[in-house]
Short mmCIF file of C-alpha atoms in Angstrom, two decimals:
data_model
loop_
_atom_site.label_atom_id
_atom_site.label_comp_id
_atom_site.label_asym_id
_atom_site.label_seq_id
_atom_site.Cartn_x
_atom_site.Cartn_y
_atom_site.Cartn_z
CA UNK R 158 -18.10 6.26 0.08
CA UNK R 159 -17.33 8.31 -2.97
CA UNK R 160 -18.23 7.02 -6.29
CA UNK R 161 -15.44 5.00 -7.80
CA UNK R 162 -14.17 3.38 -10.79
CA UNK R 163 -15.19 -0.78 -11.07
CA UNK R 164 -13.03 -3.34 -11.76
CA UNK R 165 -14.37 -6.96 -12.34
CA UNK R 166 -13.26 -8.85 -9.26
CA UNK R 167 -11.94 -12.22 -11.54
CA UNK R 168 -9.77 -9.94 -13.24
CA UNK R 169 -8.60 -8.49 -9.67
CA UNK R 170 -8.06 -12.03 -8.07
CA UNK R 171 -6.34 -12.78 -10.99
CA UNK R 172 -3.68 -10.18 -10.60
CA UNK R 173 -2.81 -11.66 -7.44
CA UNK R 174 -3.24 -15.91 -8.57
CA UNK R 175 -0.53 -14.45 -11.07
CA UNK R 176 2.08 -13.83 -8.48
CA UNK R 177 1.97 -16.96 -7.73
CA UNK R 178 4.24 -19.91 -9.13
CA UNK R 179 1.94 -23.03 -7.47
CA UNK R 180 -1.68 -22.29 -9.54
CA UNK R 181 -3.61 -21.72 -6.26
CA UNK R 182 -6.60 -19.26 -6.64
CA UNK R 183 -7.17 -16.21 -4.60
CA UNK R 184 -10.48 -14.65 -2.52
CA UNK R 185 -11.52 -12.18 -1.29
CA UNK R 186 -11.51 -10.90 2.35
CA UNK R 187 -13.55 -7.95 4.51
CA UNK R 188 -16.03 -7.99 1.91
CA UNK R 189 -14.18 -6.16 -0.76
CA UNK R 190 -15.42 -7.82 -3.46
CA UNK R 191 -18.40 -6.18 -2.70
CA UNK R 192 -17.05 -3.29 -1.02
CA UNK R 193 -13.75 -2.15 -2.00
CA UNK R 194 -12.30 -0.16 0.62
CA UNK R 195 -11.63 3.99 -1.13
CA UNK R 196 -9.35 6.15 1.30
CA UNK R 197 -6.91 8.66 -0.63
CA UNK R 198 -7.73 8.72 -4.23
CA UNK R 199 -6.88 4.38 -4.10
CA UNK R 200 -9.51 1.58 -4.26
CA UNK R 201 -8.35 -1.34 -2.45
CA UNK R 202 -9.20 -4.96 -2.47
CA UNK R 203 -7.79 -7.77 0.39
CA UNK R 204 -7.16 -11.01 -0.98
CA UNK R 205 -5.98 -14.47 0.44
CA UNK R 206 -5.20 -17.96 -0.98
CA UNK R 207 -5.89 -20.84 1.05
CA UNK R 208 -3.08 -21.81 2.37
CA UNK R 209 -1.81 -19.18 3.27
CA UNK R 210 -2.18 -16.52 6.81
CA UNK R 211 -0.71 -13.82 4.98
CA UNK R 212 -3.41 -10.64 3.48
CA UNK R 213 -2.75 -8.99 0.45
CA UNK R 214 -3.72 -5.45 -0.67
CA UNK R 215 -4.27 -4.80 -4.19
CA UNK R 216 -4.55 -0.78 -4.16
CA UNK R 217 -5.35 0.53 -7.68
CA UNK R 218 -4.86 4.79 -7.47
CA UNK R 219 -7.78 6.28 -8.91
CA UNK R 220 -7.65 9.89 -9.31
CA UNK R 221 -10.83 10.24 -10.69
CA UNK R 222 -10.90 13.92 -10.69
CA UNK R 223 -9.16 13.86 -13.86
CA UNK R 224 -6.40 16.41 -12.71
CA UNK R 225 -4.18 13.67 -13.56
CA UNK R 226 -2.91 12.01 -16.85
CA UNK R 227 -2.45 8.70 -17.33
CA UNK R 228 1.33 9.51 -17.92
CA UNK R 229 0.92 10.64 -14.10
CA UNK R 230 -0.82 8.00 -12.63
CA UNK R 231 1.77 5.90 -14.03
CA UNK R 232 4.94 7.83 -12.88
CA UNK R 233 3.66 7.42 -9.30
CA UNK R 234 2.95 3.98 -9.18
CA UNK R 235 6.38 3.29 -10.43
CA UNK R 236 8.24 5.81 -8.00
CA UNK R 237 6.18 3.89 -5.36
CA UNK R 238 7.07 0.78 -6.29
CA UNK R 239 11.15 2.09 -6.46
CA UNK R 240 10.66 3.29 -2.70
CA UNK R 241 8.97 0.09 -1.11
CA UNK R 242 11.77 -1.91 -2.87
CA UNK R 243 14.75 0.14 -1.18
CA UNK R 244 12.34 0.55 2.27
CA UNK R 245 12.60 -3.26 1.71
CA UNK R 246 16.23 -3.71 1.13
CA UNK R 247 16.83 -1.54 4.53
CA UNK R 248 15.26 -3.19 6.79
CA UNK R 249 12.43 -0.71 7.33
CA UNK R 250 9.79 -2.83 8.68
CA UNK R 251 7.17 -0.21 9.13
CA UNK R 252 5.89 -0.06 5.61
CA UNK R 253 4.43 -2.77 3.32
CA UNK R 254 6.06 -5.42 1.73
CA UNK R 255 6.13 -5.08 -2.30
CA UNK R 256 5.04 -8.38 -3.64
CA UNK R 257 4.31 -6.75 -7.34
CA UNK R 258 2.35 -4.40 -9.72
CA UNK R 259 2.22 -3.02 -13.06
CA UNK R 260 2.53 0.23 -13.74
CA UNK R 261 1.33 1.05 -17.06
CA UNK R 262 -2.84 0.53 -18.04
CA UNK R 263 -1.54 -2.54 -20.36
CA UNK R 264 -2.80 -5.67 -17.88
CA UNK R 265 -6.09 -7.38 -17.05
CA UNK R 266 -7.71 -4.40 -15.29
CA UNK R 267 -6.32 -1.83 -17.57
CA UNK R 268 -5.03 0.39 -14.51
CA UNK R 269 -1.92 0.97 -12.56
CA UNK R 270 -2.06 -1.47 -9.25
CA UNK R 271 0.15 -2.41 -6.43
CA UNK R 272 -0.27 -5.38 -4.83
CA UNK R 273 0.91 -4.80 -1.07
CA UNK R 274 1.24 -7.16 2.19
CA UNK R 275 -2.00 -5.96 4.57
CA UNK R 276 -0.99 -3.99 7.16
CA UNK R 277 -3.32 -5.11 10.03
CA UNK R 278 -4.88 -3.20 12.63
CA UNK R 279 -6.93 0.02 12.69
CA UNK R 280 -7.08 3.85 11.57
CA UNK R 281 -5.94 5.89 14.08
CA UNK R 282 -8.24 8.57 15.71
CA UNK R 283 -7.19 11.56 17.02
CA UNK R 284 -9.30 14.05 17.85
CA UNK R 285 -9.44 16.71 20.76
CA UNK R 286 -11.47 13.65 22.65
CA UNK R 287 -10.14 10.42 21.54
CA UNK R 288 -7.74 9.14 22.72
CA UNK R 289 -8.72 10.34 26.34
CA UNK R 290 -5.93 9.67 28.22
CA UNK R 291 -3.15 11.61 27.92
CA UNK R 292 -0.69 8.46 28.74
CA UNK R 293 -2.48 6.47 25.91
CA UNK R 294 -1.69 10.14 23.27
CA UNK R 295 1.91 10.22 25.16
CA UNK R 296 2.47 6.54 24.08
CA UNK R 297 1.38 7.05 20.49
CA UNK R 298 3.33 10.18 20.05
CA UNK R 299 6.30 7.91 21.10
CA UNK R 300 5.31 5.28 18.89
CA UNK R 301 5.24 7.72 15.86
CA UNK R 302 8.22 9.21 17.29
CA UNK R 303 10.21 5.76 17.30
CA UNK R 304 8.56 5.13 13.29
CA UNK R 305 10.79 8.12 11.75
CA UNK R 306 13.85 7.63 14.04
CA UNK R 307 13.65 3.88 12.37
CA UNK R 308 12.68 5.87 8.76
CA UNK R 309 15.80 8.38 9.30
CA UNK R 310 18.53 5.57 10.09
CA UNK R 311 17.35 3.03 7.74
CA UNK R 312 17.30 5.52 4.59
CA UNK R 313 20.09 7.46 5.87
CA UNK R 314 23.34 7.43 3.28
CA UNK R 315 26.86 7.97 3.25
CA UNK R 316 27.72 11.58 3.66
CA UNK R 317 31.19 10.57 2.41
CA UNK R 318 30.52 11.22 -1.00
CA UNK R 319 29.57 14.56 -0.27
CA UNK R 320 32.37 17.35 -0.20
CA UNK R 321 32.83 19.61 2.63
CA UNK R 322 32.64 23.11 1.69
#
C-alpha cells in the first residue's frame, strides 16, 4: 500500500455518529481502522452502528502528490457530491447512495470526505487469463453493457429545449 495521510479513527467514526439523529456510535469494519483501504488517490474507512445491516464508506481523496490545491480537492468533492444526488433522484441504482460529506478542510478531520453506502462484493479481474471462460467474460460484458444503458436513460434529458438547426 502506498504511504498515506492519517486520520485519527475517533474523529473518523465521529463523522459518521454525526449523521445520525438517535446518538448511536459507529465501528469499524474489514479492519480499517487499522488498515484503511487506498485505491485511486482516496483512503477509505467502512463503518457500521449496531443496529444497523447497512456499511458505510467514508472515502477521504488524498492526492498526496501535491499536483492539487486544496481549492481542487474541494471542487471535486462537491461536484461529486452534486452527481450522486441527481444519480439518486433518477433512479440510478448502480452507484452509491450519498448519505453526506463536507467539502471544505473546516470539520473534525480537516479534509474533504464523502461518506458513501458500501457497495459490496469484489474488484473485478480481467486479465488475458481470468476470467477463463469466455461465457463467464460474455456475461460480464453484458452486465457492464446493461450498467450504461441504465446510466444513459436515467441521466438522459429533454431534447425539447434544444432548437433544431
Amino acid at each position: 500500500m502506498a504511504p498515506h495521510a492519517e486520520f485519527p479513527p475517533p474523529k473518523v467514526l465521529a463523522l459518521a455518529s454525526a449523521l445520525r439523529s438517535d446518538g448511536k456510535s459507529a465501528t469499524f469494519c474489514f479492519d480499517t481502522n487499522e488498515n484503511p483501504i487506498f485505491v485511486g488517490q482516496c483512503l477509505i474507512y467502512a463503518v457500521k452502528f449496531p443496529d444497523d445491516d447497512e456499511t458505510w464508506a467514508i472515502r477521504i481523496p488524498l492526492h498526496e502528490d501535491g499536483t492539487l490545491p486544496p481549492s481542487a480537492i474541494t471542487s471535486m468533492v462537491e461536484t461529486e457530491m452534486d452527481v450522486l444526488t441527481e444519480l439518486s433522484k433518477t433512479g440510478f441504482r448502480w452507484s452509491p447512495r450519498l448519505i453526506g460529506g463536507d467539502s471544505s478542510f473546516d470539520n473534525p478531520i480537516e479534509h474533504p470526505y464523502l461518506v458513501l453506502s458500501w457497495v459490496r462484493g469484489n474488484p473485478l479481474q480481467w486479465t488475458p487469463a481470468i476470467p477463463a471462460e469466455p461465457e463467464q467474460r460474455h456475461k460480464i460484458l453484458c452486465q457492464l453493457t446493461d450498467i450504461q444503458l441504465d446510466l444513459a436513460q436515467c441521466t438522459q434529458r429533454s431534447r425539447s429545449n434544444y432548437p433544431i438547426p
